Amino acid sequence: MFSYRHAFHAGSHADILKHLIAIQLLRYLQEKPGALSIVDTHAGAGLYNLQDGFAAISQESAGGIVRLKDYLASTGADVPPSIADYLACVAIENAPESTALYPGSPFILARLLRPQDRLRLFELHPNEIDILRGNINQLHCVKQVDVYSADGFSRLKGLLPPPSRRGLTLIDPSYEDKNDYRNLESCLEEALSRFATGCYAIWYPVIARRESIALPERLKAIAKAHQRAWLCAELRVENAPGERRLQASGMFVFNPPWTLRDHLKDALPILKKALGLDSGAAYTLQSSEA
Ligand code: SAM
C-alpha cells in the first residue's frame, strides 16, 4: 500500500482539475466571515520539486501545468477567473516565469487560510508524512495547520460537525488499494450523517476498473439518500485504450456552491483545448441542479 508517491503525478492534468476546483470551493466558503474547518484526508507531501526526483522521472507536469501555461501564453486567450486563480496559487511557490515547484493540496489550502480558519491534514505514508511536516513547518500559518500520521478515512468523522458548522473536506485517495472505494463510501455516509451541510470534494480516476466505473453513480446515490445537491466534473485528455497512464479523472462535490458550475463551464473547454492530446479529449459537467 505504500508504493504510491504523489510526486510522480504532481502538476498533472488530474492535479489541475482537483486543485482548481478545491480553490473555488474555498473561495466561495470564505465569502462569509465564519471560521472554516478544512480537512485534507489524503495529503501527500505538500510541495513538489518538478525538476527533481519522482516528478522529474515521470514528467507528468509536462502534460499538465507546463502545457497549460504554454497554451495560455501562446494563444493569448482570455483566461477564465478560476484558471487564473489556480495559476496564481501555483505561482506563490515560484519565482516569476518559473514552475519549478508545484503545491499539493495541503499547500494550496494552507496558503489561502484566513486567521480564523483551521486546516487538518492526514497522511499515512512513513516518508510522505515526514516530508509533509517539514514543508508545513516552513509556512507562516503553521500554527493553524494540524498534521496527523493517521488514516484520513476513519479520522474524518471525529472532526464532524465542526464547531462553526462550516467545513470543506477534500478526499483524494490514490485508489491503489481497491478498499479505497469501499472506505470512501462508508467515510462519506458517516460524514454526511454527522454533518450534512458540509462541502465534500472527492477526486477519482476514470479508469477501466469495475469500482472506478461504478463510483460516480454510487456517489450520486449517496447524495440522493442524504438529499444533498452534487456536481460532477470529468476531464479526459486522451483516449488511448490499452495505455496504462491516467487519461481522465473526475471531481465529485457534495453541497457544491452555486458558483462552481459557471466557473467550470468557463474553465473546462479551455482545459480540454490546452491539455487534450488527441481527438478523444473531452469533458463532462453534471449536477443535480441541471
Ligand atoms: N491530496 C494530495 C494533493 O492533491 O496534493 C495528493 C494525495 S495522494 C493522491 C494520496 C495520498 O494519500 C498518498 O500520499 C498516500 O500515501 C496517502 N494515503 C493513502 N491512504 C491513506 C489513508 N487511509 N489516510 C491518509 N492518507 C493516506
PDB file of C-alpha atoms and ligand atoms in Angstrom:
ATOM      1  CA  MET A   1       0.000   0.000   0.000  1.00  0.00           C
ATOM      2  CA  PHE A   2       2.987   2.298   0.357  1.00  0.00           C
ATOM      3  CA  SER A   3       4.091   2.197  -3.267  1.00  0.00           C
ATOM      4  CA  TYR A   4       2.126   5.331  -4.254  1.00  0.00           C
ATOM      5  CA  ARG A   5       4.104   8.586  -4.222  1.00  0.00           C
ATOM      6  CA  HIS A   6       2.212  11.619  -5.380  1.00  0.00           C
ATOM      7  CA  ALA A   7       5.405  13.266  -6.645  1.00  0.00           C
ATOM      8  CA  PHE A   8       5.082  11.086  -9.768  1.00  0.00           C
ATOM      9  CA  HIS A   9       1.801  12.816 -10.560  1.00  0.00           C
ATOM     10  CA  ALA A  10       2.447  16.335  -9.273  1.00  0.00           C
ATOM     11  CA  GLY A  11       1.212  19.032 -11.633  1.00  0.00           C
ATOM     12  CA  SER A  12      -0.552  16.521 -13.900  1.00  0.00           C
ATOM     13  CA  HIS A  13      -3.874  17.150 -15.645  1.00  0.00           C
ATOM     14  CA  ALA A  14      -5.581  15.381 -12.743  1.00  0.00           C
ATOM     15  CA  ASP A  15      -3.952  17.713 -10.216  1.00  0.00           C
ATOM     16  CA  ILE A  16      -5.093  20.702 -12.245  1.00  0.00           C
ATOM     17  CA  LEU A  17      -8.757  19.641 -12.197  1.00  0.00           C
ATOM     18  CA  LYS A  18      -8.636  18.773  -8.491  1.00  0.00           C
ATOM     19  CA  HIS A  19      -6.774  21.858  -7.329  1.00  0.00           C
ATOM     20  CA  LEU A  20      -8.704  24.311  -9.487  1.00  0.00           C
ATOM     21  CA  ILE A  21     -11.977  23.045  -8.006  1.00  0.00           C
ATOM     22  CA  ALA A  22     -10.639  22.927  -4.433  1.00  0.00           C
ATOM     23  CA  ILE A  23      -9.599  26.577  -4.721  1.00  0.00           C
ATOM     24  CA  GLN A  24     -13.031  27.668  -5.966  1.00  0.00           C
ATOM     25  CA  LEU A  25     -14.753  25.768  -3.152  1.00  0.00           C
ATOM     26  CA  LEU A  26     -12.601  27.503  -0.584  1.00  0.00           C
ATOM     27  CA  ARG A  27     -13.036  30.908  -2.202  1.00  0.00           C
ATOM     28  CA  TYR A  28     -16.798  30.582  -2.034  1.00  0.00           C
ATOM     29  CA  LEU A  29     -16.852  29.380   1.567  1.00  0.00           C
ATOM     30  CA  GLN A  30     -14.562  32.229   2.558  1.00  0.00           C
ATOM     31  CA  GLU A  31     -17.046  34.816   1.320  1.00  0.00           C
ATOM     32  CA  LYS A  32     -18.621  34.548   4.772  1.00  0.00           C
ATOM     33  CA  PRO A  33     -16.505  35.524   7.760  1.00  0.00           C
ATOM     34  CA  GLY A  34     -17.256  32.479   9.955  1.00  0.00           C
ATOM     35  CA  ALA A  35     -14.358  30.148  10.777  1.00  0.00           C
ATOM     36  CA  LEU A  36     -13.843  27.274   8.358  1.00  0.00           C
ATOM     37  CA  SER A  37     -12.726  23.781   9.268  1.00  0.00           C
ATOM     38  CA  ILE A  38     -10.806  22.335   6.323  1.00  0.00           C
ATOM     39  CA  VAL A  39      -9.773  18.695   6.158  1.00  0.00           C
ATOM     40  CA  ASP A  40      -7.497  17.041   3.600  1.00  0.00           C
ATOM     41  CA  THR A  41      -7.871  13.320   4.322  1.00  0.00           C
ATOM     42  CA  HIS A  42      -5.101  12.217   1.939  1.00  0.00           C
ATOM     43  CA  ALA A  43      -2.498  14.951   1.997  1.00  0.00           C
ATOM     44  CA  GLY A  44       0.646  13.678   0.254  1.00  0.00           C
ATOM     45  CA  ALA A  45       3.924  15.565   0.689  1.00  0.00           C
ATOM     46  CA  GLY A  46       2.509  19.077   0.308  1.00  0.00           C
ATOM     47  CA  LEU A  47       5.063  20.564  -2.086  1.00  0.00           C
ATOM     48  CA  TYR A  48       6.881  19.021  -5.046  1.00  0.00           C
ATOM     49  CA  ASN A  49      10.016  19.888  -6.978  1.00  0.00           C
ATOM     50  CA  LEU A  50       9.069  19.209 -10.601  1.00  0.00           C
ATOM     51  CA  GLN A  51      12.704  19.256 -11.710  1.00  0.00           C
ATOM     52  CA  ASP A  52      13.932  16.594  -9.337  1.00  0.00           C
ATOM     53  CA  GLY A  53      13.228  13.051  -8.111  1.00  0.00           C
ATOM     54  CA  PHE A  54       9.999  11.219  -8.960  1.00  0.00           C
ATOM     55  CA  ALA A  55       8.362  14.239 -10.617  1.00  0.00           C
ATOM     56  CA  ALA A  56      11.300  14.688 -12.984  1.00  0.00           C
ATOM     57  CA  ILE A  57      11.261  10.976 -13.856  1.00  0.00           C
ATOM     58  CA  SER A  58       7.554  10.844 -14.688  1.00  0.00           C
ATOM     59  CA  GLN A  59       7.368  14.264 -16.363  1.00  0.00           C
ATOM     60  CA  GLU A  60       3.601  14.262 -15.803  1.00  0.00           C
ATOM     61  CA  SER A  61       3.687  18.016 -15.259  1.00  0.00           C
ATOM     62  CA  ALA A  62       4.765  18.404 -18.902  1.00  0.00           C
ATOM     63  CA  GLY A  63       1.270  17.279 -19.879  1.00  0.00           C
ATOM     64  CA  GLY A  64      -0.276  19.312 -17.061  1.00  0.00           C
ATOM     65  CA  ILE A  65       0.759  22.624 -15.552  1.00  0.00           C
ATOM     66  CA  VAL A  66       3.599  23.231 -18.031  1.00  0.00           C
ATOM     67  CA  ARG A  67       1.346  22.504 -21.012  1.00  0.00           C
ATOM     68  CA  LEU A  68      -1.438  24.683 -19.640  1.00  0.00           C
ATOM     69  CA  LYS A  69       0.867  27.654 -19.119  1.00  0.00           C
ATOM     70  CA  ASP A  70       2.426  27.242 -22.566  1.00  0.00           C
ATOM     71  CA  TYR A  71      -1.001  27.036 -24.200  1.00  0.00           C
ATOM     72  CA  LEU A  72      -2.259  30.181 -22.491  1.00  0.00           C
ATOM     73  CA  ALA A  73       0.932  32.074 -23.309  1.00  0.00           C
ATOM     74  CA  SER A  74       0.908  31.007 -26.957  1.00  0.00           C
ATOM     75  CA  THR A  75      -2.757  31.713 -27.673  1.00  0.00           C
ATOM     76  CA  GLY A  76      -3.071  34.890 -25.627  1.00  0.00           C
ATOM     77  CA  ALA A  77      -6.655  33.744 -24.974  1.00  0.00           C
ATOM     78  CA  ASP A  78      -8.693  35.241 -22.147  1.00  0.00           C
ATOM     79  CA  VAL A  79      -8.044  33.214 -19.041  1.00  0.00           C
ATOM     80  CA  PRO A  80     -11.201  32.294 -17.092  1.00  0.00           C
ATOM     81  CA  PRO A  81     -11.096  33.539 -13.483  1.00  0.00           C
ATOM     82  CA  SER A  82     -10.859  30.058 -11.939  1.00  0.00           C
ATOM     83  CA  ILE A  83      -7.841  29.156 -14.097  1.00  0.00           C
ATOM     84  CA  ALA A  84      -6.188  32.494 -13.319  1.00  0.00           C
ATOM     85  CA  ASP A  85      -6.828  31.900  -9.621  1.00  0.00           C
ATOM     86  CA  TYR A  86      -5.336  28.393  -9.822  1.00  0.00           C
ATOM     87  CA  LEU A  87      -2.246  29.653 -11.676  1.00  0.00           C
ATOM     88  CA  ALA A  88      -1.804  32.386  -9.080  1.00  0.00           C
ATOM     89  CA  CYS A  89      -1.808  29.750  -6.325  1.00  0.00           C
ATOM     90  CA  VAL A  90       0.907  27.794  -8.140  1.00  0.00           C
ATOM     91  CA  ALA A  91       2.874  30.995  -8.735  1.00  0.00           C
ATOM     92  CA  ILE A  92       3.065  31.698  -4.984  1.00  0.00           C
ATOM     93  CA  GLU A  93       5.655  28.926  -4.674  1.00  0.00           C
ATOM     94  CA  ASN A  94       7.734  30.007  -7.659  1.00  0.00           C
ATOM     95  CA  ALA A  95       9.985  32.753  -8.922  1.00  0.00           C
ATOM     96  CA  PRO A  96       8.426  34.772 -11.770  1.00  0.00           C
ATOM     97  CA  GLU A  97       8.137  32.752 -15.019  1.00  0.00           C
ATOM     98  CA  SER A  98       9.217  29.541 -13.257  1.00  0.00           C
ATOM     99  CA  THR A  99       7.205  26.420 -12.446  1.00  0.00           C
ATOM    100  CA  ALA A 100       9.931  24.525 -10.626  1.00  0.00           C
ATOM    101  CA  LEU A 101       7.774  23.900  -7.593  1.00  0.00           C
ATOM    102  CA  TYR A 102       4.244  22.576  -7.538  1.00  0.00           C
ATOM    103  CA  PRO A 103       1.992  22.930  -4.484  1.00  0.00           C
ATOM    104  CA  GLY A 104      -0.009  19.902  -3.434  1.00  0.00           C
ATOM    105  CA  SER A 105      -3.433  20.336  -1.865  1.00  0.00           C
ATOM    106  CA  PRO A 106      -2.011  20.978   1.658  1.00  0.00           C
ATOM    107  CA  PHE A 107      -0.013  23.966   0.403  1.00  0.00           C
ATOM    108  CA  ILE A 108      -2.773  25.299  -1.798  1.00  0.00           C
ATOM    109  CA  LEU A 109      -5.262  25.169   1.079  1.00  0.00           C
ATOM    110  CA  ALA A 110      -2.802  26.422   3.712  1.00  0.00           C
ATOM    111  CA  ARG A 111      -1.815  29.469   1.669  1.00  0.00           C
ATOM    112  CA  LEU A 112      -5.471  30.510   1.469  1.00  0.00           C
ATOM    113  CA  LEU A 113      -6.224  30.224   5.192  1.00  0.00           C
ATOM    114  CA  ARG A 114      -7.612  33.266   6.939  1.00  0.00           C
ATOM    115  CA  PRO A 115      -6.685  33.758  10.608  1.00  0.00           C
ATOM    116  CA  GLN A 116      -9.988  32.203  11.748  1.00  0.00           C
ATOM    117  CA  ASP A 117      -9.630  29.032   9.619  1.00  0.00           C
ATOM    118  CA  ARG A 118      -8.038  25.700  10.554  1.00  0.00           C
ATOM    119  CA  LEU A 119      -6.575  23.012   8.276  1.00  0.00           C
ATOM    120  CA  ARG A 120      -6.161  19.365   9.252  1.00  0.00           C
ATOM    121  CA  LEU A 121      -4.012  17.060   7.144  1.00  0.00           C
ATOM    122  CA  PHE A 122      -3.865  13.264   7.232  1.00  0.00           C
ATOM    123  CA  GLU A 123      -1.133  11.186   5.640  1.00  0.00           C
ATOM    124  CA  LEU A 124      -0.225   7.537   6.212  1.00  0.00           C
ATOM    125  CA  HIS A 125       2.951   7.051   4.186  1.00  0.00           C
ATOM    126  CA  PRO A 126       6.000   6.989   6.501  1.00  0.00           C
ATOM    127  CA  ASN A 127       8.184   9.051   4.138  1.00  0.00           C
ATOM    128  CA  GLU A 128       5.474  11.401   2.908  1.00  0.00           C
ATOM    129  CA  ILE A 129       4.437  12.348   6.432  1.00  0.00           C
ATOM    130  CA  ASP A 130       7.988  13.451   7.303  1.00  0.00           C
ATOM    131  CA  ILE A 131       8.287  15.481   4.102  1.00  0.00           C
ATOM    132  CA  LEU A 132       4.831  16.966   4.683  1.00  0.00           C
ATOM    133  CA  ARG A 133       5.708  18.008   8.242  1.00  0.00           C
ATOM    134  CA  GLY A 134       8.950  19.594   7.045  1.00  0.00           C
ATOM    135  CA  ASN A 135       7.143  21.500   4.315  1.00  0.00           C
ATOM    136  CA  ILE A 136       4.293  22.693   6.528  1.00  0.00           C
ATOM    137  CA  ASN A 137       6.753  23.858   9.191  1.00  0.00           C
ATOM    138  CA  GLN A 138       8.057  26.415   6.722  1.00  0.00           C
ATOM    139  CA  LEU A 139       4.691  28.134   6.341  1.00  0.00           C
ATOM    140  CA  HIS A 140       3.845  31.251   8.297  1.00  0.00           C
ATOM    141  CA  CYS A 141       0.429  29.772   9.098  1.00  0.00           C
ATOM    142  CA  VAL A 142       1.933  26.613  10.639  1.00  0.00           C
ATOM    143  CA  LYS A 143       0.024  27.153  13.903  1.00  0.00           C
ATOM    144  CA  GLN A 144      -3.281  26.860  12.025  1.00  0.00           C
ATOM    145  CA  VAL A 145      -2.367  23.501  10.486  1.00  0.00           C
ATOM    146  CA  ASP A 146      -2.501  20.097  12.217  1.00  0.00           C
ATOM    147  CA  VAL A 147      -0.655  17.229  10.569  1.00  0.00           C
ATOM    148  CA  TYR A 148      -1.633  13.699  11.571  1.00  0.00           C
ATOM    149  CA  SER A 149       0.079  10.456  10.748  1.00  0.00           C
ATOM    150  CA  ALA A 150      -3.250   8.652  10.615  1.00  0.00           C
ATOM    151  CA  ASP A 151      -5.956   7.184   8.404  1.00  0.00           C
ATOM    152  CA  GLY A 152      -7.951  10.095   6.985  1.00  0.00           C
ATOM    153  CA  PHE A 153     -10.950   7.906   6.135  1.00  0.00           C
ATOM    154  CA  SER A 154     -11.515   6.782   9.714  1.00  0.00           C
ATOM    155  CA  ARG A 155     -10.461  10.021  11.417  1.00  0.00           C
ATOM    156  CA  LEU A 156     -12.717  12.382   9.467  1.00  0.00           C
ATOM    157  CA  LYS A 157     -15.855  11.544  11.435  1.00  0.00           C
ATOM    158  CA  GLY A 158     -14.211  12.629  14.709  1.00  0.00           C
ATOM    159  CA  LEU A 159     -13.900  16.162  13.300  1.00  0.00           C
ATOM    160  CA  LEU A 160     -17.551  16.461  12.310  1.00  0.00           C
ATOM    161  CA  PRO A 161     -19.526  18.551  12.722  1.00  0.00           C
ATOM    162  CA  PRO A 162     -17.028  21.386  13.185  1.00  0.00           C
ATOM    163  CA  PRO A 163     -17.946  23.839  15.967  1.00  0.00           C
ATOM    164  CA  SER A 164     -18.586  26.620  13.426  1.00  0.00           C
ATOM    165  CA  ARG A 165     -20.753  24.283  11.311  1.00  0.00           C
ATOM    166  CA  ARG A 166     -18.762  25.418   8.283  1.00  0.00           C
ATOM    167  CA  GLY A 167     -16.417  23.000   6.605  1.00  0.00           C
ATOM    168  CA  LEU A 168     -14.649  21.812   3.471  1.00  0.00           C
ATOM    169  CA  THR A 169     -13.279  18.293   3.131  1.00  0.00           C
ATOM    170  CA  LEU A 170     -11.063  17.113   0.300  1.00  0.00           C
ATOM    171  CA  ILE A 171     -10.882  13.341  -0.107  1.00  0.00           C
ATOM    172  CA  ASP A 172      -8.148  12.358  -2.530  1.00  0.00           C
ATOM    173  CA  PRO A 173      -7.153   8.709  -2.148  1.00  0.00           C
ATOM    174  CA  SER A 174      -4.687   7.052  -4.509  1.00  0.00           C
ATOM    175  CA  TYR A 175      -7.131   4.149  -5.196  1.00  0.00           C
ATOM    176  CA  GLU A 176      -4.192   1.767  -5.454  1.00  0.00           C
ATOM    177  CA  ASP A 177      -5.876  -0.231  -2.744  1.00  0.00           C
ATOM    178  CA  LYS A 178      -9.276  -1.281  -4.042  1.00  0.00           C
ATOM    179  CA  ASN A 179     -10.600  -0.983  -0.465  1.00  0.00           C
ATOM    180  CA  ASP A 180     -10.272   2.768  -1.023  1.00  0.00           C
ATOM    181  CA  TYR A 181     -13.544   2.705  -2.980  1.00  0.00           C
ATOM    182  CA  ARG A 182     -15.440   0.972  -0.159  1.00  0.00           C
ATOM    183  CA  ASN A 183     -13.735   3.058   2.517  1.00  0.00           C
ATOM    184  CA  LEU A 184     -14.615   6.222   0.615  1.00  0.00           C
ATOM    185  CA  GLU A 185     -18.293   5.336   0.574  1.00  0.00           C
ATOM    186  CA  SER A 186     -18.500   4.449   4.255  1.00  0.00           C
ATOM    187  CA  CYS A 187     -16.496   7.542   5.166  1.00  0.00           C
ATOM    188  CA  LEU A 188     -18.950   9.713   3.221  1.00  0.00           C
ATOM    189  CA  GLU A 189     -22.025   8.003   4.662  1.00  0.00           C
ATOM    190  CA  GLU A 190     -20.748   8.687   8.155  1.00  0.00           C
ATOM    191  CA  ALA A 191     -19.622  12.226   7.342  1.00  0.00           C
ATOM    192  CA  LEU A 192     -22.957  13.202   5.787  1.00  0.00           C
ATOM    193  CA  SER A 193     -24.864  11.678   8.705  1.00  0.00           C
ATOM    194  CA  ARG A 194     -22.892  13.807  11.152  1.00  0.00           C
ATOM    195  CA  PHE A 195     -22.554  16.971   9.087  1.00  0.00           C
ATOM    196  CA  ALA A 196     -24.965  17.010   6.165  1.00  0.00           C
ATOM    197  CA  THR A 197     -24.307  20.613   5.131  1.00  0.00           C
ATOM    198  CA  GLY A 198     -20.536  20.325   4.826  1.00  0.00           C
ATOM    199  CA  CYS A 199     -18.901  20.615   1.433  1.00  0.00           C
ATOM    200  CA  TYR A 200     -17.105  17.397   0.410  1.00  0.00           C
ATOM    201  CA  ALA A 201     -14.945  17.118  -2.719  1.00  0.00           C
ATOM    202  CA  ILE A 202     -13.828  13.713  -3.913  1.00  0.00           C
ATOM    203  CA  TRP A 203     -11.216  13.150  -6.594  1.00  0.00           C
ATOM    204  CA  TYR A 204     -11.341   9.881  -8.555  1.00  0.00           C
ATOM    205  CA  PRO A 205      -9.546   8.322 -11.531  1.00  0.00           C
ATOM    206  CA  VAL A 206     -11.567   7.453 -14.622  1.00  0.00           C
ATOM    207  CA  ILE A 207     -10.095   4.059 -15.458  1.00  0.00           C
ATOM    208  CA  ALA A 208     -11.281   0.722 -16.799  1.00  0.00           C
ATOM    209  CA  ARG A 209     -11.809  -0.825 -13.394  1.00  0.00           C
ATOM    210  CA  ARG A 210     -15.171  -2.023 -12.145  1.00  0.00           C
ATOM    211  CA  GLU A 211     -15.082   0.025  -8.924  1.00  0.00           C
ATOM    212  CA  SER A 212     -13.982   3.160 -10.747  1.00  0.00           C
ATOM    213  CA  ILE A 213     -16.649   2.918 -13.443  1.00  0.00           C
ATOM    214  CA  ALA A 214     -19.341   2.480 -10.799  1.00  0.00           C
ATOM    215  CA  LEU A 215     -18.117   5.241  -8.489  1.00  0.00           C
ATOM    216  CA  PRO A 216     -19.882   8.357  -9.872  1.00  0.00           C
ATOM    217  CA  GLU A 217     -23.281   6.615  -9.831  1.00  0.00           C
ATOM    218  CA  ARG A 218     -22.650   5.330  -6.324  1.00  0.00           C
ATOM    219  CA  LEU A 219     -21.763   8.842  -5.166  1.00  0.00           C
ATOM    220  CA  LYS A 220     -24.920  10.205  -6.770  1.00  0.00           C
ATOM    221  CA  ALA A 221     -26.924   7.556  -4.899  1.00  0.00           C
ATOM    222  CA  ILE A 222     -25.312   8.634  -1.615  1.00  0.00           C
ATOM    223  CA  ALA A 223     -26.166  12.265  -2.385  1.00  0.00           C
ATOM    224  CA  LYS A 224     -29.752  11.282  -3.148  1.00  0.00           C
ATOM    225  CA  ALA A 225     -30.094   9.227   0.029  1.00  0.00           C
ATOM    226  CA  HIS A 226     -28.881  12.199   2.079  1.00  0.00           C
ATOM    227  CA  GLN A 227     -30.870  14.703  -0.012  1.00  0.00           C
ATOM    228  CA  ARG A 228     -27.749  16.596  -0.949  1.00  0.00           C
ATOM    229  CA  ALA A 229     -27.005  18.592  -4.091  1.00  0.00           C
ATOM    230  CA  TRP A 230     -23.996  17.413  -6.089  1.00  0.00           C
ATOM    231  CA  LEU A 231     -21.764  18.342  -9.010  1.00  0.00           C
ATOM    232  CA  CYS A 232     -19.552  16.037 -11.013  1.00  0.00           C
ATOM    233  CA  ALA A 233     -16.854  17.203 -13.459  1.00  0.00           C
ATOM    234  CA  GLU A 234     -14.636  14.929 -15.517  1.00  0.00           C
ATOM    235  CA  LEU A 235     -11.728  15.837 -17.775  1.00  0.00           C
ATOM    236  CA  ARG A 236     -10.271  13.430 -20.322  1.00  0.00           C
ATOM    237  CA  VAL A 237      -7.051  14.445 -22.066  1.00  0.00           C
ATOM    238  CA  GLU A 238      -6.807  11.489 -24.449  1.00  0.00           C
ATOM    239  CA  ASN A 239      -8.450   8.244 -25.382  1.00  0.00           C
ATOM    240  CA  ALA A 240      -5.742   5.639 -25.784  1.00  0.00           C
ATOM    241  CA  PRO A 241      -7.192   2.290 -24.697  1.00  0.00           C
ATOM    242  CA  GLY A 242      -4.549  -0.118 -23.500  1.00  0.00           C
ATOM    243  CA  GLU A 243      -2.150   2.596 -22.348  1.00  0.00           C
ATOM    244  CA  ARG A 244      -1.542   2.457 -18.624  1.00  0.00           C
ATOM    245  CA  ARG A 245      -1.162   6.174 -17.992  1.00  0.00           C
ATOM    246  CA  LEU A 246      -4.050   8.058 -16.425  1.00  0.00           C
ATOM    247  CA  GLN A 247      -6.073   9.677 -19.185  1.00  0.00           C
ATOM    248  CA  ALA A 248      -9.075  11.049 -17.329  1.00  0.00           C
ATOM    249  CA  SER A 249     -10.199  11.940 -13.844  1.00  0.00           C
ATOM    250  CA  GLY A 250     -13.138  13.443 -12.054  1.00  0.00           C
ATOM    251  CA  MET A 251     -14.180  15.512  -9.083  1.00  0.00           C
ATOM    252  CA  PHE A 252     -17.464  14.865  -7.314  1.00  0.00           C
ATOM    253  CA  VAL A 253     -18.688  17.571  -4.941  1.00  0.00           C
ATOM    254  CA  PHE A 254     -21.417  17.206  -2.326  1.00  0.00           C
ATOM    255  CA  ASN A 255     -23.131  20.522  -1.492  1.00  0.00           C
ATOM    256  CA  PRO A 256     -21.351  22.472  -4.241  1.00  0.00           C
ATOM    257  CA  PRO A 257     -21.550  26.264  -4.144  1.00  0.00           C
ATOM    258  CA  TRP A 258     -23.925  27.640  -6.773  1.00  0.00           C
ATOM    259  CA  THR A 259     -20.980  29.477  -8.383  1.00  0.00           C
ATOM    260  CA  LEU A 260     -18.988  26.340  -9.178  1.00  0.00           C
ATOM    261  CA  ARG A 261     -20.930  25.208 -12.225  1.00  0.00           C
ATOM    262  CA  ASP A 262     -20.439  28.531 -14.034  1.00  0.00           C
ATOM    263  CA  HIS A 263     -16.742  28.598 -13.189  1.00  0.00           C
ATOM    264  CA  LEU A 264     -16.336  25.128 -14.651  1.00  0.00           C
ATOM    265  CA  LYS A 265     -18.426  25.936 -17.723  1.00  0.00           C
ATOM    266  CA  ASP A 266     -15.792  28.570 -18.491  1.00  0.00           C
ATOM    267  CA  ALA A 267     -12.731  26.588 -17.444  1.00  0.00           C
ATOM    268  CA  LEU A 268     -13.326  23.063 -18.757  1.00  0.00           C
ATOM    269  CA  PRO A 269     -13.379  23.917 -22.506  1.00  0.00           C
ATOM    270  CA  ILE A 270     -10.057  25.723 -22.085  1.00  0.00           C
ATOM    271  CA  LEU A 271      -8.550  22.857 -20.092  1.00  0.00           C
ATOM    272  CA  LYS A 272      -9.697  20.428 -22.781  1.00  0.00           C
ATOM    273  CA  LYS A 273      -8.079  22.511 -25.517  1.00  0.00           C
ATOM    274  CA  ALA A 274      -4.909  23.160 -23.562  1.00  0.00           C
ATOM    275  CA  LEU A 275      -4.335  19.663 -22.204  1.00  0.00           C
ATOM    276  CA  GLY A 276      -6.018  17.498 -24.853  1.00  0.00           C
ATOM    277  CA  LEU A 277      -3.618  15.145 -26.622  1.00  0.00           C
ATOM    278  CA  ASP A 278      -5.913  13.602 -29.216  1.00  0.00           C
ATOM    279  CA  SER A 279      -9.460  13.760 -30.558  1.00  0.00           C
ATOM    280  CA  GLY A 280     -10.638  11.772 -27.531  1.00  0.00           C
ATOM    281  CA  ALA A 281     -10.102  14.789 -25.273  1.00  0.00           C
ATOM    282  CA  ALA A 282     -13.402  15.688 -23.635  1.00  0.00           C
ATOM    283  CA  TYR A 283     -15.080  16.928 -20.520  1.00  0.00           C
ATOM    284  CA  THR A 284     -18.384  16.403 -18.774  1.00  0.00           C
ATOM    285  CA  LEU A 285     -20.134  18.623 -16.275  1.00  0.00           C
ATOM    286  CA  GLN A 286     -23.185  17.279 -14.497  1.00  0.00           C
ATOM    287  CA  SER A 287     -25.043  18.420 -11.447  1.00  0.00           C
ATOM    288  CA  SER A 288     -28.207  17.684  -9.538  1.00  0.00           C
ATOM    289  CA  GLU A 289     -29.451  21.213 -10.260  1.00  0.00           C
ATOM    290  CA  ALA A 290     -29.056  20.992 -14.039  1.00  0.00           C
TER     291      ALA A 290
HETATM  292  N1  SAM B   1      -4.145  15.423  -1.965  1.00  0.00           N
HETATM  293  C1  SAM B   1      -2.766  15.453  -2.448  1.00  0.00           C
HETATM  294  C2  SAM B   1      -2.615  16.605  -3.429  1.00  0.00           C
HETATM  295  O1  SAM B   1      -3.578  16.915  -4.145  1.00  0.00           O
HETATM  296  O2  SAM B   1      -1.544  17.197  -3.454  1.00  0.00           O
HETATM  297  C3  SAM B   1      -2.359  14.137  -3.079  1.00  0.00           C
HETATM  298  C4  SAM B   1      -2.678  12.934  -2.267  1.00  0.00           C
HETATM  299  S1  SAM B   1      -2.229  11.404  -2.990  1.00  0.00           S
HETATM  300  C5  SAM B   1      -3.354  11.205  -4.297  1.00  0.00           C
HETATM  301  C6  SAM B   1      -2.853  10.276  -1.787  1.00  0.00           C
HETATM  302  C7  SAM B   1      -2.024  10.245  -0.505  1.00  0.00           C
HETATM  303  O3  SAM B   1      -2.776   9.578   0.498  1.00  0.00           O
HETATM  304  C8  SAM B   1      -0.709   9.476  -0.621  1.00  0.00           C
HETATM  305  O4  SAM B   1       0.345  10.292  -0.186  1.00  0.00           O
HETATM  306  C9  SAM B   1      -0.890   8.275   0.306  1.00  0.00           C
HETATM  307  O5  SAM B   1       0.308   7.911   0.988  1.00  0.00           O
HETATM  308  C10 SAM B   1      -1.904   8.783   1.286  1.00  0.00           C
HETATM  309  N2  SAM B   1      -2.768   7.782   1.919  1.00  0.00           N
HETATM  310  C11 SAM B   1      -3.136   6.551   1.449  1.00  0.00           C
HETATM  311  N3  SAM B   1      -4.073   6.013   2.264  1.00  0.00           N
HETATM  312  C12 SAM B   1      -4.315   6.932   3.238  1.00  0.00           C
HETATM  313  C13 SAM B   1      -5.215   6.987   4.340  1.00  0.00           C
HETATM  314  N4  SAM B   1      -6.060   5.971   4.578  1.00  0.00           N
HETATM  315  N5  SAM B   1      -5.212   8.072   5.127  1.00  0.00           N
HETATM  316  C14 SAM B   1      -4.366   9.111   4.871  1.00  0.00           C
HETATM  317  N6  SAM B   1      -3.502   9.122   3.850  1.00  0.00           N
HETATM  318  C15 SAM B   1      -3.479   8.050   3.033  1.00  0.00           C
END
